[in-house]
Amino acid sequence: MQKPIKKLLIANRGEIAVRIIRAARELDIRTVVVCSEADIDSQAVRLADEHALIGPAQAAKSYLDKDKVLAVAKEVGADAIHPGYGFLSENASFAEACEQSGIVFVGPSASAIRTMGDKAAARTAAMAAGVPVVPGSDGEVGSLEGAIEAAGVIGYPVMIKAAAGGGGRGIRIAKDEAELCQQYPIAVAEATSAFGNGAVYLERFIASARHIEVQVLGDGTSVIHLFERDCSIQRRRQKIFEEAGSPVLDEATRKALCASAVKLAEAVAYRGAGTLEYLFDSESGEFFFIEMNTRIQVEHPITEMITGVDLLKAMLRIAAGESLPYSQQDITRRGHAIEVRINAEDPEKQFMPCPGLVGDIVWPQGPGVRIDSLLRAYYQIPAYYDSLLAKLIVWDESRPAALARLKRSLGELSIAGVKTTQPLFLALLETDAVKSGEYDTNWLERWMSGKREEQKPAESTAGSAI
Amino acid sequence: MAQLTICSHLPGTFYRKPSPDSPMFVEEGQYVEAGTVIALLEVMKMYSEVVTEVSGRLVRFEVAAESSVEPGDVLAILETE
């Protein structure tokens, strides 16, 4: 059922709020942005048609307060709420509350958020749709014999993981049966002492994994893909450098990967923009689904650059009840795009956050260059939210040309007054790994620890953090 | 007896416990060893520990839990022997 959106409440801040305002304005939709006391002077507040103050700086008392956000939406007469990313974007009960209030939640149904937000349920849904998942034991393995049997099916090397573990704790790796026999009892003992529960399960260990994700758009009936993004350059599991497409996929694998994403999204009758994340084993060429993000993502612009599709506008049109504005044949891939995240952090000091007063800004310009940012000159960056200041996105016809354009653009960029991650990207562009596209999800950490080793004597006088 | 001030080096939000449901790191009046974590500072979603450099009695906190602090603000007073 079509119900045009006339007034949109933006339940977010920063660059994504600005991005949503721009998309809405082009669709002739009036915008209201909610803001905390710390954001009253923000670019989003300046650009939106209206704003509504919803509480103090702390996100828990403002941007994360579902009741307050919903009350404001009703008060201002908004037909729809766009949650952006983070905050309430993957909160199924908020999506439900919107639905019950007759306000359109710009995103999937509460049930799709619930299913895909639960890793175990998403894994089950993937298996049911015939999408490969990381091979693992069927639940816990109760004995060494059980572990050997499961490893025979999964294939070595395997990870022995504590069922009660998390965040990388309680993991041991065995490359063959002999190591499994040796490691299994240790893993069980460690799990018992660390988590009070000796249960362990097995999973295939992928030594050289890449993080590749597929962008999809669905209208609740049909789903299309907009190709993949490679986000393997990560620091502490945070993406900092993303490219579309992946430099390591051949056309047959790309086709199979994207088709599997469409199949899974169709299986959950997906509506809106979503991303299916995969691990790609560079050695075997296999890909495995790991989880789905049921929202727009930070790195969406690189997909927009290679396909020409405005994902935010598509989200709003789908939310208004339109069928998918594109069919799969309309989506073609052209050239190569790269995004780097300019964060207010000091790469020389363990990425210490650097909020503060921004001075003059020079943005790079020219063909194939795009900036999505919350900044303007003489803006006081608040200390309460994440450190993302701007996304520098470049496009060119080939990967080497895009890398050259990125280097040129980073050279033009100047943000006075605060430390940023800009020098890190200039250094990264000089590495063989980035030039060749041969990196995995652990590469950046390895590269940085190598650099720290080189710099050790010079760093001995550096001050210490609190 | 000497009184020392523990100051913030960063702007951010001051927390006296590791999570909303946890007990306080330390109570006012409590004796703390050097190297004890007495609070957290959240800056741009990253947390830094506020650690005592010397042993002593934590006389009082000068800022309320979950309030905003600026660099140089006195966070707590410590009494050493």
JSON list of C-alpha atoms in Angstrom, two decimals, chain A residues 110-191:
[
{"chain": "A", "resi": 110, "resn": "ALA", "atom": "CA", "xyz": [10.55, -5.88, 13.36]},
{"chain": "A", "resi": 111, "resn": "SER", "atom": "CA", "xyz": [10.53, -9.64, 12.74]},
{"chain": "A", "resi": 112, "resn": "ALA", "atom": "CA", "xyz": [13.23, -9.41, 10.05]},
{"chain": "A", "resi": 113, "resn": "ILE", "atom": "CA", "xyz": [15.37, -7.31, 12.43]},
{"chain": "A", "resi": 114, "resn": "ARG", "atom": "CA", "xyz": [14.85, -9.92, 15.14]},
{"chain": "A", "resi": 115, "resn": "THR", "atom": "CA", "xyz": [15.67, -12.93, 12.97]},
{"chain": "A", "resi": 116, "resn": "MET", "atom": "CA", "xyz": [18.71, -11.46, 11.28]},
{"chain": "A", "resi": 117, "resn": "GLY", "atom": "CA", "xyz": [19.94, -9.66, 14.40]},
{"chain": "A", "resi": 118, "resn": "ASP", "atom": "CA", "xyz": [20.26, -12.94, 16.28]},
{"chain": "A", "resi": 119, "resn": "LYS", "atom": "CA", "xyz": [23.44, -14.59, 14.98]},
{"chain": "A", "resi": 120, "resn": "ALA", "atom": "CA", "xyz": [22.22, -18.13, 15.66]},
{"chain": "A", "resi": 121, "resn": "ALA", "atom": "CA", "xyz": [18.82, -17.48, 14.04]},
{"chain": "A", "resi": 122, "resn": "ALA", "atom": "CA", "xyz": [20.53, -15.81, 11.05]},
{"chain": "A", "resi": 123, "resn": "ARG", "atom": "CA", "xyz": [22.81, -18.84, 10.68]},
{"chain": "A", "resi": 124, "resn": "THR", "atom": "CA", "xyz": [19.80, -21.17, 10.74]},
{"chain": "A", "resi": 125, "resn": "ALA", "atom": "CA", "xyz": [17.98, -19.01, 8.18]},
{"chain": "A", "resi": 126, "resn": "ALA", "atom": "CA", "xyz": [21.08, -19.05, 5.96]},
{"chain": "A", "resi": 127, "resn": "MET", "atom": "CA", "xyz": [21.40, -22.82, 6.13]},
{"chain": "A", "resi": 128, "resn": "ALA", "atom": "CA", "xyz": [17.70, -23.21, 5.34]},
{"chain": "A", "resi": 129, "resn": "ALA", "atom": "CA", "xyz": [18.16, -20.97, 2.27]},
{"chain": "A", "resi": 130, "resn": "GLY", "atom": "CA", "xyz": [21.16, -23.05, 1.14]},
{"chain": "A", "resi": 131, "resn": "VAL", "atom": "CA", "xyz": [23.65, -20.24, 1.82]},
{"chain": "A", "resi": 132, "resn": "PRO", "atom": "CA", "xyz": [27.05, -21.43, 3.05]},
{"chain": "A", "resi": 133, "resn": "VAL", "atom": "CA", "xyz": [27.96, -20.64, 6.67]},
{"chain": "A", "resi": 134, "resn": "VAL", "atom": "CA", "xyz": [31.32, -21.17, 8.39]},
{"chain": "A", "resi": 135, "resn": "PRO", "atom": "CA", "xyz": [31.47, -24.98, 8.80]},
{"chain": "A", "resi": 136, "resn": "GLY", "atom": "CA", "xyz": [31.18, -25.99, 12.42]},
{"chain": "A", "resi": 137, "resn": "SER", "atom": "CA", "xyz": [30.12, -28.77, 14.77]},
{"chain": "A", "resi": 138, "resn": "ASP", "atom": "CA", "xyz": [26.44, -29.38, 15.27]},
{"chain": "A", "resi": 139, "resn": "GLY", "atom": "CA", "xyz": [26.34, -27.62, 18.64]},
{"chain": "A", "resi": 140, "resn": "GLU", "atom": "CA", "xyz": [28.64, -28.62, 21.49]},
{"chain": "A", "resi": 141, "resn": "VAL", "atom": "CA", "xyz": [31.08, -31.52, 21.23]},
{"chain": "A", "resi": 142, "resn": "GLY", "atom": "CA", "xyz": [30.88, -33.54, 24.45]},
{"chain": "A", "resi": 143, "resn": "SER", "atom": "CA", "xyz": [34.09, -35.57, 24.17]},
{"chain": "A", "resi": 144, "resn": "LEU", "atom": "CA", "xyz": [37.45, -35.82, 22.39]},
{"chain": "A", "resi": 145, "resn": "GLU", "atom": "CA", "xyz": [36.04, -38.60, 20.19]},
{"chain": "A", "resi": 146, "resn": "GLY", "atom": "CA", "xyz": [33.13, -36.33, 19.26]},
{"chain": "A", "resi": 147, "resn": "ALA", "atom": "CA", "xyz": [35.55, -33.51, 18.48]},
{"chain": "A", "resi": 148, "resn": "ILE", "atom": "CA", "xyz": [37.69, -35.72, 16.22]},
{"chain": "A", "resi": 149, "resn": "GLU", "atom": "CA", "xyz": [34.61, -36.91, 14.38]},
{"chain": "A", "resi": 150, "resn": "ALA", "atom": "CA", "xyz": [33.28, -33.33, 13.93]},
{"chain": "A", "resi": 151, "resn": "ALA", "atom": "CA", "xyz": [36.70, -32.04, 12.77]},
{"chain": "A", "resi": 152, "resn": "GLY", "atom": "CA", "xyz": [36.77, -34.80, 10.15]},
{"chain": "A", "resi": 153, "resn": "VAL", "atom": "CA", "xyz": [33.58, -33.36, 8.66]},
{"chain": "A", "resi": 154, "resn": "ILE", "atom": "CA", "xyz": [34.50, -29.65, 9.09]},
{"chain": "A", "resi": 155, "resn": "GLY", "atom": "CA", "xyz": [38.05, -29.94, 7.77]},
{"chain": "A", "resi": 156, "resn": "TYR", "atom": "CA", "xyz": [41.28, -28.75, 9.44]},
{"chain": "A", "resi": 157, "resn": "PRO", "atom": "CA", "xyz": [42.43, -26.32, 10.75]},
{"chain": "A", "resi": 158, "resn": "VAL", "atom": "CA", "xyz": [39.68, -25.99, 13.35]},
{"chain": "A", "resi": 159, "resn": "MET", "atom": "CA", "xyz": [39.00, -23.58, 16.18]},
{"chain": "A", "resi": 160, "resn": "ILE", "atom": "CA", "xyz": [37.92, -24.99, 19.52]},
{"chain": "A", "resi": 161, "resn": "LYS", "atom": "CA", "xyz": [35.65, -22.32, 20.99]},
{"chain": "A", "resi": 162, "resn": "ALA", "atom": "CA", "xyz": [34.17, -22.09, 24.47]},
{"chain": "A", "resi": 163, "resn": "ALA", "atom": "CA", "xyz": [30.37, -22.10, 24.20]},
{"chain": "A", "resi": 164, "resn": "ALA", "atom": "CA", "xyz": [30.22, -19.48, 26.96]},
{"chain": "A", "resi": 165, "resn": "GLY", "atom": "CA", "xyz": [33.09, -17.42, 25.51]},
{"chain": "A", "resi": 166, "resn": "GLY", "atom": "CA", "xyz": [32.95, -14.24, 23.49]},
{"chain": "A", "resi": 167, "resn": "GLY", "atom": "CA", "xyz": [35.02, -11.34, 22.21]},
{"chain": "A", "resi": 168, "resn": "GLY", "atom": "CA", "xyz": [37.77, -13.66, 21.05]},
{"chain": "A", "resi": 169, "resn": "ARG", "atom": "CA", "xyz": [38.29, -15.27, 24.48]},
{"chain": "A", "resi": 170, "resn": "GLY", "atom": "CA", "xyz": [38.38, -19.02, 24.97]},
{"chain": "A", "resi": 171, "resn": "ILE", "atom": "CA", "xyz": [39.63, -19.98, 21.51]},
{"chain": "A", "resi": 172, "resn": "ARG", "atom": "CA", "xyz": [42.30, -22.57, 20.58]},
{"chain": "A", "resi": 173, "resn": "ILE", "atom": "CA", "xyz": [43.40, -23.62, 17.13]},
{"chain": "A", "resi": 174, "resn": "ALA", "atom": "CA", "xyz": [44.31, -27.14, 15.97]},
{"chain": "A", "resi": 175, "resn": "LYS", "atom": "CA", "xyz": [45.81, -27.74, 12.54]},
{"chain": "A", "resi": 176, "resn": "ASP", "atom": "CA", "xyz": [45.49, -31.54, 12.59]},
{"chain": "A", "resi": 177, "resn": "GLU", "atom": "CA", "xyz": [44.16, -34.45, 14.63]},
{"chain": "A", "resi": 178, "resn": "ALA", "atom": "CA", "xyz": [47.30, -34.71, 16.78]},
{"chain": "A", "resi": 179, "resn": "GLU", "atom": "CA", "xyz": [46.98, -31.05, 17.78]},
{"chain": "A", "resi": 180, "resn": "LEU", "atom": "CA", "xyz": [43.27, -31.49, 18.41]},
{"chain": "A", "resi": 181, "resn": "CYS", "atom": "CA", "xyz": [44.02, -34.34, 20.85]},
{"chain": "A", "resi": 182, "resn": "GLN", "atom": "CA", "xyz": [46.52, -32.11, 22.63]},
{"chain": "A", "resi": 183, "resn": "GLN", "atom": "CA", "xyz": [44.44, -28.90, 22.62]},
{"chain": "A", "resi": 184, "resn": "TYR", "atom": "CA", "xyz": [40.98, -30.28, 23.35]},
{"chain": "A", "resi": 185, "resn": "PRO", "atom": "CA", "xyz": [41.48, -31.05, 27.07]},
{"chain": "A", "resi": 186, "resn": "ILE", "atom": "CA", "xyz": [43.25, -27.70, 27.57]},
{"chain": "A", "resi": 187, "resn": "ALA", "atom": "CA", "xyz": [40.39, -25.84, 25.89]},
{"chain": "A", "resi": 188, "resn": "VAL", "atom": "CA", "xyz": [37.83, -27.61, 28.09]},
{"chain": "A", "resi": 189, "resn": "ALA", "atom": "CA", "xyz": [39.86, -26.85, 31.25]},
{"chain": "A", "resi": 190, "resn": "GLU", "atom": "CA", "xyz": [40.25, -23.20, 30.22]},
{"chain": "A", "resi": 191, "resn": "ALA", "atom": "CA", "xyz": [36.56, -22.87, 29.44]}
]
